[in-house]
JSON list of C-alpha atoms in Angstrom, two decimals:
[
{"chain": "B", "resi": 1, "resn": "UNK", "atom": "CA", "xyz": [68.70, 71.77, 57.87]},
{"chain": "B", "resi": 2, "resn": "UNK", "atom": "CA", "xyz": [69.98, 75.15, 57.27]},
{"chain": "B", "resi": 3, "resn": "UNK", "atom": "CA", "xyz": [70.18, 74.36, 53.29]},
{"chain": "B", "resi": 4, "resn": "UNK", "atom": "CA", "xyz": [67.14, 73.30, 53.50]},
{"chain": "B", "resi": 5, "resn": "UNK", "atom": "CA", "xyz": [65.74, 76.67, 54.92]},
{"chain": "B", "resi": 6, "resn": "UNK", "atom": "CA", "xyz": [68.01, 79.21, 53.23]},
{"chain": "B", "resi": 7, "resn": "UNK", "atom": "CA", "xyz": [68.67, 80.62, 50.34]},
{"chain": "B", "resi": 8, "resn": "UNK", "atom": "CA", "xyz": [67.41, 83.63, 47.74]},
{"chain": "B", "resi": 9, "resn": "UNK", "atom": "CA", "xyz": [63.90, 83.19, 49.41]},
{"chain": "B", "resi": 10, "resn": "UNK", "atom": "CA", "xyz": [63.93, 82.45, 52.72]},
{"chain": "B", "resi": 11, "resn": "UNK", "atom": "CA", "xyz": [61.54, 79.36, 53.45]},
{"chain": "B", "resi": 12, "resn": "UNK", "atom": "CA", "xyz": [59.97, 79.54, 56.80]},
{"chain": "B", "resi": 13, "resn": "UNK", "atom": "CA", "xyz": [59.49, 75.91, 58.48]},
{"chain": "B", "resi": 14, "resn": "UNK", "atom": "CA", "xyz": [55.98, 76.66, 59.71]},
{"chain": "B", "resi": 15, "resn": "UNK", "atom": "CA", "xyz": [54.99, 77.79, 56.27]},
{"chain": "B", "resi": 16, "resn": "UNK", "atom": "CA", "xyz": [56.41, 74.65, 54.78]},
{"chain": "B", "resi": 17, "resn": "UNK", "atom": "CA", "xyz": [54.80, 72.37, 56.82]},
{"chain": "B", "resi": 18, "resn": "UNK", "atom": "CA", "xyz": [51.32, 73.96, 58.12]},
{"chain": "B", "resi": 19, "resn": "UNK", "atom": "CA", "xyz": [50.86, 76.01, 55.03]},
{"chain": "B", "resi": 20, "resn": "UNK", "atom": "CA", "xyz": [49.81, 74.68, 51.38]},
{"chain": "B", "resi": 21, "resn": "UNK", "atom": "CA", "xyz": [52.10, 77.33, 49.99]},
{"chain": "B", "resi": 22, "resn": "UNK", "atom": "CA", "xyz": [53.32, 76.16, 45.98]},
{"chain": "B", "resi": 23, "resn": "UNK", "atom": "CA", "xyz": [55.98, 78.39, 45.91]},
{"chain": "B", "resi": 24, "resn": "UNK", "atom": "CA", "xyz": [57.74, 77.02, 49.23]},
{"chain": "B", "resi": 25, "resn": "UNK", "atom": "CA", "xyz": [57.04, 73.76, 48.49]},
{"chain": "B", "resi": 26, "resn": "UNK", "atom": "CA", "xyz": [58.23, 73.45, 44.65]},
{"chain": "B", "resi": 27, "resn": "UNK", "atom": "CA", "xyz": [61.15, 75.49, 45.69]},
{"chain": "B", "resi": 28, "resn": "UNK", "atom": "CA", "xyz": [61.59, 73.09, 48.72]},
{"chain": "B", "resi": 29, "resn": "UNK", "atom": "CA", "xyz": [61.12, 69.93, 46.75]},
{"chain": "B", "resi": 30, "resn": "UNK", "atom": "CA", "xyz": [62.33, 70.44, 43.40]},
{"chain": "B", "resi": 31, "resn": "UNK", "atom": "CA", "xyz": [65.75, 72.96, 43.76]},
{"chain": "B", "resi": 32, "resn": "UNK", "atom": "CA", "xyz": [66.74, 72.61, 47.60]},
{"chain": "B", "resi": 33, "resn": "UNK", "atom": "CA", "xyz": [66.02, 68.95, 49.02]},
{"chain": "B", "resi": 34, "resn": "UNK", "atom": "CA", "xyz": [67.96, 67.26, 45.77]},
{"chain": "B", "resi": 35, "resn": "UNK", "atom": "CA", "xyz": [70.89, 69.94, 45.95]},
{"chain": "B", "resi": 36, "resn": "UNK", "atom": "CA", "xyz": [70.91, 69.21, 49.98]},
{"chain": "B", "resi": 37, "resn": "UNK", "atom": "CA", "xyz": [70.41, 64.94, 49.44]},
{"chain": "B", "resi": 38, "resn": "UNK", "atom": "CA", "xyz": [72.82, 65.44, 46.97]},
{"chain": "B", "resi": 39, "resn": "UNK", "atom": "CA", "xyz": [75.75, 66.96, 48.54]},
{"chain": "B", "resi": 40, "resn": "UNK", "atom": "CA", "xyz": [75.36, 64.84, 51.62]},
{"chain": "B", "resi": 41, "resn": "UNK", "atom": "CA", "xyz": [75.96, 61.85, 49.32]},
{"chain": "B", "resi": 42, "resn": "UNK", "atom": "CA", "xyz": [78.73, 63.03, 46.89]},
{"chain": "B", "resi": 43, "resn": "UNK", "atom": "CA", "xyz": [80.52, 64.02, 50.52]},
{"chain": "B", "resi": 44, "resn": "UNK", "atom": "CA", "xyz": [79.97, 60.27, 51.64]},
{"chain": "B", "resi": 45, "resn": "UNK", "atom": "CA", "xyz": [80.84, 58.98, 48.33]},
{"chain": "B", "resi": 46, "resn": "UNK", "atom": "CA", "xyz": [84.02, 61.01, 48.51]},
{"chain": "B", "resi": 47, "resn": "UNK", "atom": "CA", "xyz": [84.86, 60.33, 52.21]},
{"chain": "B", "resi": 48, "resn": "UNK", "atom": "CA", "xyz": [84.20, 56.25, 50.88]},
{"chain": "B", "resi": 49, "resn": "UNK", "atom": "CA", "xyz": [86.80, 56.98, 48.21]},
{"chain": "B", "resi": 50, "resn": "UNK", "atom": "CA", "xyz": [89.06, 58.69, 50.26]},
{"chain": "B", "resi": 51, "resn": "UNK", "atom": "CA", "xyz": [89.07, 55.93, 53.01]},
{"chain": "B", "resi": 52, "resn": "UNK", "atom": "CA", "xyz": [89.58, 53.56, 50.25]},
{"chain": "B", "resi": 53, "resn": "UNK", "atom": "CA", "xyz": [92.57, 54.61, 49.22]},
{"chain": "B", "resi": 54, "resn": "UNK", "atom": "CA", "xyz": [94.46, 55.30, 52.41]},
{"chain": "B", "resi": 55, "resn": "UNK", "atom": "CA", "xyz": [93.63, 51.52, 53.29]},
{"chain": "B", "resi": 56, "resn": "UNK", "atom": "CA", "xyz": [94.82, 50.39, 50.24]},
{"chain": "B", "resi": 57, "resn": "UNK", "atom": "CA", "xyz": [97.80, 52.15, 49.93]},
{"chain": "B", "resi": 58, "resn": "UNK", "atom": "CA", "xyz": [98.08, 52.14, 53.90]},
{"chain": "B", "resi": 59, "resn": "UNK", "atom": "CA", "xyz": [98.94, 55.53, 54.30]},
{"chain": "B", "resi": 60, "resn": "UNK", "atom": "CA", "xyz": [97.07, 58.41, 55.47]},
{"chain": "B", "resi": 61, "resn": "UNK", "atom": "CA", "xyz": [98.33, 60.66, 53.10]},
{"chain": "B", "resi": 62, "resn": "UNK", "atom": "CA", "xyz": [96.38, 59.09, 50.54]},
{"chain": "B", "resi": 63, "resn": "UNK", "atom": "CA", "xyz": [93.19, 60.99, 49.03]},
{"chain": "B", "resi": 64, "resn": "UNK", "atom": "CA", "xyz": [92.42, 61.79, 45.60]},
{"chain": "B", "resi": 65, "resn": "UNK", "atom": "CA", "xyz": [94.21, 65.36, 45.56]},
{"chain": "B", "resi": 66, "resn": "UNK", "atom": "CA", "xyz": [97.48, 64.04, 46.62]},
{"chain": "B", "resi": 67, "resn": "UNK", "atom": "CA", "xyz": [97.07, 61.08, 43.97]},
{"chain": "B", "resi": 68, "resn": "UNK", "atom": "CA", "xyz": [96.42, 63.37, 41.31]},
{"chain": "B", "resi": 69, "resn": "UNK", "atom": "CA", "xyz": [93.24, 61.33, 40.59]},
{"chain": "B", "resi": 70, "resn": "UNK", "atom": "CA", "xyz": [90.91, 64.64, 41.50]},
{"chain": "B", "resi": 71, "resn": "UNK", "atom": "CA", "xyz": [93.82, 66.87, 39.73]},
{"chain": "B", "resi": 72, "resn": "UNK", "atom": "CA", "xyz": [93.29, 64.76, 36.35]},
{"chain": "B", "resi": 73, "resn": "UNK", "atom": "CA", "xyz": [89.46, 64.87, 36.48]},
{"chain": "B", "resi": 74, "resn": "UNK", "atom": "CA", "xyz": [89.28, 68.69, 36.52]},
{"chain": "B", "resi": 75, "resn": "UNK", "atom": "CA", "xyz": [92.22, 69.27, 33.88]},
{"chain": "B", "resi": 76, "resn": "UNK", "atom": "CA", "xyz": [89.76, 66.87, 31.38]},
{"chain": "B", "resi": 77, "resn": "UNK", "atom": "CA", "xyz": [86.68, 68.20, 32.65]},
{"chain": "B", "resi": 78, "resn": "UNK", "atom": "CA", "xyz": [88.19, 72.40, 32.92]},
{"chain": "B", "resi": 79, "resn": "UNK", "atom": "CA", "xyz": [89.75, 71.34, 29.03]},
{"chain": "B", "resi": 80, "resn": "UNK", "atom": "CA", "xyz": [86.23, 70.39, 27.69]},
{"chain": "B", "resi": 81, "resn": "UNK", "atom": "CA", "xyz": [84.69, 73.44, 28.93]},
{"chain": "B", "resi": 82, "resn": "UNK", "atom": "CA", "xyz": [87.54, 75.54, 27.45]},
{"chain": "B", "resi": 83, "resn": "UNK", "atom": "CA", "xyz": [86.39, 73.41, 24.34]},
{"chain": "B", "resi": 84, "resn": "UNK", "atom": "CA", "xyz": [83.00, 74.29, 24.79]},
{"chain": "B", "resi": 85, "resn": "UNK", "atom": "CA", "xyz": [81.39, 70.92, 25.63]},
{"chain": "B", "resi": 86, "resn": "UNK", "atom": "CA", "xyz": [78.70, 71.28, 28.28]},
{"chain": "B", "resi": 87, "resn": "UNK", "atom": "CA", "xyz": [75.92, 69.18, 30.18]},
{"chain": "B", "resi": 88, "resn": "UNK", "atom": "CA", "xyz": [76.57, 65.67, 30.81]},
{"chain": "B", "resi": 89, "resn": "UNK", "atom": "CA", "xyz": [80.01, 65.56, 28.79]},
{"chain": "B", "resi": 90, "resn": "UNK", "atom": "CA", "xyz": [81.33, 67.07, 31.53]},
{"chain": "B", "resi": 91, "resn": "UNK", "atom": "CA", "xyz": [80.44, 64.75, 33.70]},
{"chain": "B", "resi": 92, "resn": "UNK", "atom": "CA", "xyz": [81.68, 62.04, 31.67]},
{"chain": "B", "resi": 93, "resn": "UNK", "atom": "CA", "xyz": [84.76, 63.78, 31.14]},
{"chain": "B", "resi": 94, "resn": "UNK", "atom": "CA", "xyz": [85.76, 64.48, 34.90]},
{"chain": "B", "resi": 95, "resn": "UNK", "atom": "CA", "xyz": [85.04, 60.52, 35.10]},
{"chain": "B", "resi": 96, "resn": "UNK", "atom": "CA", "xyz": [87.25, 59.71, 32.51]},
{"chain": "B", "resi": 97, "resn": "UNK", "atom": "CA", "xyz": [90.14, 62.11, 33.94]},
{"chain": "B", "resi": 98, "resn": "UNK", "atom": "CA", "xyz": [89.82, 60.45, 36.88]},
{"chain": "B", "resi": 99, "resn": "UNK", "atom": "CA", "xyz": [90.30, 57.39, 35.77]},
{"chain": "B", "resi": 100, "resn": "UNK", "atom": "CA", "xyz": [93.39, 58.02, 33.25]},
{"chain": "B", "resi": 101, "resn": "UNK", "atom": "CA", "xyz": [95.08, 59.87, 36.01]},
{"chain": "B", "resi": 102, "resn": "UNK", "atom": "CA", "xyz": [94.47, 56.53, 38.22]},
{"chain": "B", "resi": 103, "resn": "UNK", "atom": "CA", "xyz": [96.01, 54.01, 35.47]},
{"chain": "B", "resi": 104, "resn": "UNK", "atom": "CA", "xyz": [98.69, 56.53, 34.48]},
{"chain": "B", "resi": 105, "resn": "UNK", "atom": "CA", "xyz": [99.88, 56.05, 38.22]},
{"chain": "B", "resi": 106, "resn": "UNK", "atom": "CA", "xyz": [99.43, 52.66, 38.09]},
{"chain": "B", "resi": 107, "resn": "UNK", "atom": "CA", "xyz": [101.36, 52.17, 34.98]},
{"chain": "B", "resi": 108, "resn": "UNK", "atom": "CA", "xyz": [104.48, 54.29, 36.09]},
{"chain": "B", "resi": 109, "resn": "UNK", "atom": "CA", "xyz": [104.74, 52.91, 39.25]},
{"chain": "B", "resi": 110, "resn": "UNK", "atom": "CA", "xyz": [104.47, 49.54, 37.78]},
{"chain": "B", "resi": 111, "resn": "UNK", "atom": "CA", "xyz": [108.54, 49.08, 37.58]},
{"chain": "B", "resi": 112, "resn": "UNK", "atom": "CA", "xyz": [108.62, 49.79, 41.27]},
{"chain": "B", "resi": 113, "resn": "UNK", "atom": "CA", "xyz": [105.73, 46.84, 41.88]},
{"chain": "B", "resi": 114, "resn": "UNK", "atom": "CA", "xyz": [102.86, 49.40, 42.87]},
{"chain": "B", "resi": 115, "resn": "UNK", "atom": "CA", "xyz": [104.78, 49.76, 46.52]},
{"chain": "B", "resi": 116, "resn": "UNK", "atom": "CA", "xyz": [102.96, 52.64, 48.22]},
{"chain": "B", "resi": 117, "resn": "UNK", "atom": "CA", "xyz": [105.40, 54.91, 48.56]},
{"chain": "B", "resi": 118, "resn": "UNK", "atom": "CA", "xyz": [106.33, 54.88, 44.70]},
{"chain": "B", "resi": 119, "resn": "UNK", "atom": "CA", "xyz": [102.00, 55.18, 44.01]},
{"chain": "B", "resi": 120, "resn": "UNK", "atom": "CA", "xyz": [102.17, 58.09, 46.07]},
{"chain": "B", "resi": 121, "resn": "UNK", "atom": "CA", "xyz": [105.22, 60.13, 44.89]},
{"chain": "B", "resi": 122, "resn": "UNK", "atom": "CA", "xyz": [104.25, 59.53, 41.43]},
{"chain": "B", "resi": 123, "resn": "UNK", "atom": "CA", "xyz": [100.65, 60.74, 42.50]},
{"chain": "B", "resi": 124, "resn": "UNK", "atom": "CA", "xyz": [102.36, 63.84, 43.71]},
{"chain": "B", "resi": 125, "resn": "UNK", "atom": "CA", "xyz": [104.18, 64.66, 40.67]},
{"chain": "B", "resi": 126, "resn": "UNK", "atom": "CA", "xyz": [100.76, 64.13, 38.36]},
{"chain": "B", "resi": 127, "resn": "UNK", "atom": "CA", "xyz": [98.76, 65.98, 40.72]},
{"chain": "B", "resi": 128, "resn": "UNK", "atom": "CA", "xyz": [101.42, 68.85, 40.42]},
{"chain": "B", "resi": 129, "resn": "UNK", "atom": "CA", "xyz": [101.75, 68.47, 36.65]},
{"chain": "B", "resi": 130, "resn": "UNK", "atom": "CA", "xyz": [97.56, 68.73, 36.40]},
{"chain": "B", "resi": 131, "resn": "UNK", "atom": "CA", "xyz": [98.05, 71.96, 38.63]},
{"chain": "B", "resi": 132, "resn": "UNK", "atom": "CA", "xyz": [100.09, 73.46, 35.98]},
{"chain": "B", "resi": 133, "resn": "UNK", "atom": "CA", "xyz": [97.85, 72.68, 33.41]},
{"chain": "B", "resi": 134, "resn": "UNK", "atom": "CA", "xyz": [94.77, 73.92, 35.07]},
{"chain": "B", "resi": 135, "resn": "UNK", "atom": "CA", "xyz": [96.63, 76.94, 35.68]},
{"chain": "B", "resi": 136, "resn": "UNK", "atom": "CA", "xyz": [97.17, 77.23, 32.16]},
{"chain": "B", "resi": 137, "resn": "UNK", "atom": "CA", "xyz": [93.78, 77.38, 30.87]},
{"chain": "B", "resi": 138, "resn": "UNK", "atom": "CA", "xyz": [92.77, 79.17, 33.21]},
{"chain": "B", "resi": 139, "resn": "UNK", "atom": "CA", "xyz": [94.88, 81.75, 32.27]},
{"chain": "B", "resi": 140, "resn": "UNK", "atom": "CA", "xyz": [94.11, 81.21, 28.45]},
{"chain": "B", "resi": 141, "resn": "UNK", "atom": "CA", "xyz": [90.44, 81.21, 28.62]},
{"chain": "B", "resi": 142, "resn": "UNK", "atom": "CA", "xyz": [88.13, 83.88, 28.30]},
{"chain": "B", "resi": 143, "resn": "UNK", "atom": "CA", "xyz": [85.65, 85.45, 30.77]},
{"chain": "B", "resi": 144, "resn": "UNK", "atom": "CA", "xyz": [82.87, 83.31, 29.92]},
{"chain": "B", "resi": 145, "resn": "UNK", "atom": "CA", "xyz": [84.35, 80.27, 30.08]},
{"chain": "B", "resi": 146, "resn": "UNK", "atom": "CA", "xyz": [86.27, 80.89, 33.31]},
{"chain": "B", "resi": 147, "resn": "UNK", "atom": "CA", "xyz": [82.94, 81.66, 35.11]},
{"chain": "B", "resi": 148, "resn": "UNK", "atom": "CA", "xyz": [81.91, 78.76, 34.07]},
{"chain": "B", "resi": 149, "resn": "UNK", "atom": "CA", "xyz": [85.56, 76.88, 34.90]},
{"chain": "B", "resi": 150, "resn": "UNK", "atom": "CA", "xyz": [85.27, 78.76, 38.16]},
{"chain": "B", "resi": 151, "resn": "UNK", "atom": "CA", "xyz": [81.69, 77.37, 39.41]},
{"chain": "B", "resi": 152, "resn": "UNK", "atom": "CA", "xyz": [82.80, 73.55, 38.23]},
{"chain": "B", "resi": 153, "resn": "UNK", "atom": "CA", "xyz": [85.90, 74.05, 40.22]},
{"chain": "B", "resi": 154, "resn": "UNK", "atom": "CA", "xyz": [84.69, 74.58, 43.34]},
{"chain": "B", "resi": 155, "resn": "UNK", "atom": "CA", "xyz": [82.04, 72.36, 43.51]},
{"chain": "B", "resi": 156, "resn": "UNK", "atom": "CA", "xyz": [78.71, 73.83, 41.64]},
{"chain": "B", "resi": 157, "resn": "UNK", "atom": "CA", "xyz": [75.45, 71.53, 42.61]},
{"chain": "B", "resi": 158, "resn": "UNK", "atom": "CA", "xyz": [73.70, 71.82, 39.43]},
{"chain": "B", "resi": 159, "resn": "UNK", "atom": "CA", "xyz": [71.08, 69.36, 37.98]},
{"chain": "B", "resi": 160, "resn": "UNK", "atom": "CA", "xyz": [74.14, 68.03, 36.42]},
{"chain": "B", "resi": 161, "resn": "UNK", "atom": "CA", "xyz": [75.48, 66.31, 39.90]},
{"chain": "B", "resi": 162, "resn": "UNK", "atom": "CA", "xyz": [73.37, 63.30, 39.91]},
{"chain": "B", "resi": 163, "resn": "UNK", "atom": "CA", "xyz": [75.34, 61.60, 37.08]},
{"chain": "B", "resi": 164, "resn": "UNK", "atom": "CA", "xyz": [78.15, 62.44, 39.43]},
{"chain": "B", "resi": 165, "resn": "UNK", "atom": "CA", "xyz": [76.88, 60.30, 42.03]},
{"chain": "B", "resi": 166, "resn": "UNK", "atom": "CA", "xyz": [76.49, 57.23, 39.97]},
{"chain": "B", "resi": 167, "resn": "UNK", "atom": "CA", "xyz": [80.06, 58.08, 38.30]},
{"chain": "B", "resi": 168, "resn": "UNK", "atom": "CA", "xyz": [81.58, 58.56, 42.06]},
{"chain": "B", "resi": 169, "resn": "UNK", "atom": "CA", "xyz": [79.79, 55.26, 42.68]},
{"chain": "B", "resi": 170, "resn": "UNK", "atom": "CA", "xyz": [81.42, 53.60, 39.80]},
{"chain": "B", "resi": 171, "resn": "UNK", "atom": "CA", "xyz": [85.19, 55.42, 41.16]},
{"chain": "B", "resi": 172, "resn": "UNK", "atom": "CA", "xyz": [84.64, 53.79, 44.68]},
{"chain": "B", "resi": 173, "resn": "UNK", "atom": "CA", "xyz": [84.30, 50.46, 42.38]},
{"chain": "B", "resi": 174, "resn": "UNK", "atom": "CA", "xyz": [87.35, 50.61, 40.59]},
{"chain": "B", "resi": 175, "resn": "UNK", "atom": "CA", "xyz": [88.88, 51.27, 43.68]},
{"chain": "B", "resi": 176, "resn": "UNK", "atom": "CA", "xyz": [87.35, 48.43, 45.18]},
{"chain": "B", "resi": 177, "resn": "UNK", "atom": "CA", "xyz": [88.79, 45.98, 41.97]},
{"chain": "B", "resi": 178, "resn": "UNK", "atom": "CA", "xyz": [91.69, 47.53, 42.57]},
{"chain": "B", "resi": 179, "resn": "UNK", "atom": "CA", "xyz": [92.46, 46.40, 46.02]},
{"chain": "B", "resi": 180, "resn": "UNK", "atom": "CA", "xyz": [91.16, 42.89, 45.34]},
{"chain": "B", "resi": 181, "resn": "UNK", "atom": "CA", "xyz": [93.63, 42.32, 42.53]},
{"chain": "B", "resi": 182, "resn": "UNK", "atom": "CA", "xyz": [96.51, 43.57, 44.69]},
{"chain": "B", "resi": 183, "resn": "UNK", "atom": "CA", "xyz": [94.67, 41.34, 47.61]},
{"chain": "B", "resi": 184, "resn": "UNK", "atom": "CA", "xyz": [96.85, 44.06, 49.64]},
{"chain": "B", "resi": 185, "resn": "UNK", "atom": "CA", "xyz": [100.09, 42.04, 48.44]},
{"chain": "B", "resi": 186, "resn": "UNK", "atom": "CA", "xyz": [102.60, 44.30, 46.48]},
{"chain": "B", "resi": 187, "resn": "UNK", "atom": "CA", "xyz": [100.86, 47.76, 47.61]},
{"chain": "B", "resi": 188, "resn": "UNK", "atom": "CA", "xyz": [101.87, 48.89, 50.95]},
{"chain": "B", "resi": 189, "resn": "UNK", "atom": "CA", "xyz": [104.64, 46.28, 51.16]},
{"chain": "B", "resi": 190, "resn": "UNK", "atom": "CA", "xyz": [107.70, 48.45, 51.67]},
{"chain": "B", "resi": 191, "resn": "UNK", "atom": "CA", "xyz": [110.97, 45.35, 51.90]},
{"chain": "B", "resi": 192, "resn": "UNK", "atom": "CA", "xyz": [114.08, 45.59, 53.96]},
{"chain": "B", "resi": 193, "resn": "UNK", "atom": "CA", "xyz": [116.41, 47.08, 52.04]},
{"chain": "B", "resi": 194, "resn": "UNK", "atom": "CA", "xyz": [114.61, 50.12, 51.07]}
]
């Protein structure tokens, strides 16, 4: 509610409701109810994801940033931008980070047989590795570009973000394949002699 009322211009609730004001209500309707929708669902979408992967893996260590699987989305997405792609590229790039960071841990942990703890070390080491990197061009770009790096990094709502709901939609299905080709067998199945 308070996202809803606050912001560079202060939108009274009286005004918006009682009053036929145009500037409250395009404000209202067409920059601060999507942004506020919006966030709520990316932050369910995410929490879906999240949840997802701790019962697959069965471990409650398990989220994206541990995996690496957030870490490889914003070393594609900060890369593009250092590249000077923009719009829905991005988006599309932090979608197909994701996903490569995902079936690069599948794929090395594949000699181990996808056993959880193996998924998550190896998530570990991407997710530190994709650190590095980010670091890295953060440090090599320029002051432009890092503003803009800067706002994508910690979480700008831009008109941008509802591609990212149907591409966080699409994640939450992969996931979802994902734990119906394991059925739950090899991943999380730790044996006896260690």
């Amino acid at each position: 509610l308070l996202s809803l009322s606050k912001g560079s211009t202060s939108i009274p609730l009286d005004q918006l409701l009682f009053h036929n004001n145009r500037l409250f209500h395009s404000v209202f309707l067409q920059i601060r109810l999507p942004r506020t929708i919006t966030a709520f669902v990316c932050g369910g979408l995410l929490a879906l994801a999240g949840s997802l992967m701790q019962l697959l893996l069965k471990n409650p260590l398990a989220d994206p940033y541990v995996l690496g699987v957030s870490g490889g989305a914003a070393c594609v997405t900060l890369l593009m931008i250092f590249f000077g792609i923009s719009g829905y590229g991005l988006i599309g790039g932090a979608w197909a980070g994701s996903l490569l960071s995902t079936l690069l841990i599948l794929l090395l942990a594949r000699k181990h047989q996808w056993q959880s703890h193996t998924l998550l070390l190896t998530g570990i080491a991407l997710a530190c590795g994709f650190s590095a990197i980010i670091s890295l061009i953060l440090l090599l770009s320029n002051d432009s570009t890092l503003h803009s790096m800067m706002f994508w990094l910690t979480g700008l709502a831009a008109r941008e973000v509802y591609a990212l709901m149907a591409g966080a939609g699409a994640k939450v299905e992969l996931y979802d394949a994902i734990a119906v080709k394991f059925d739950g067998g090899a991943i999380g199945t730790v044996s006896g002699s260690g």
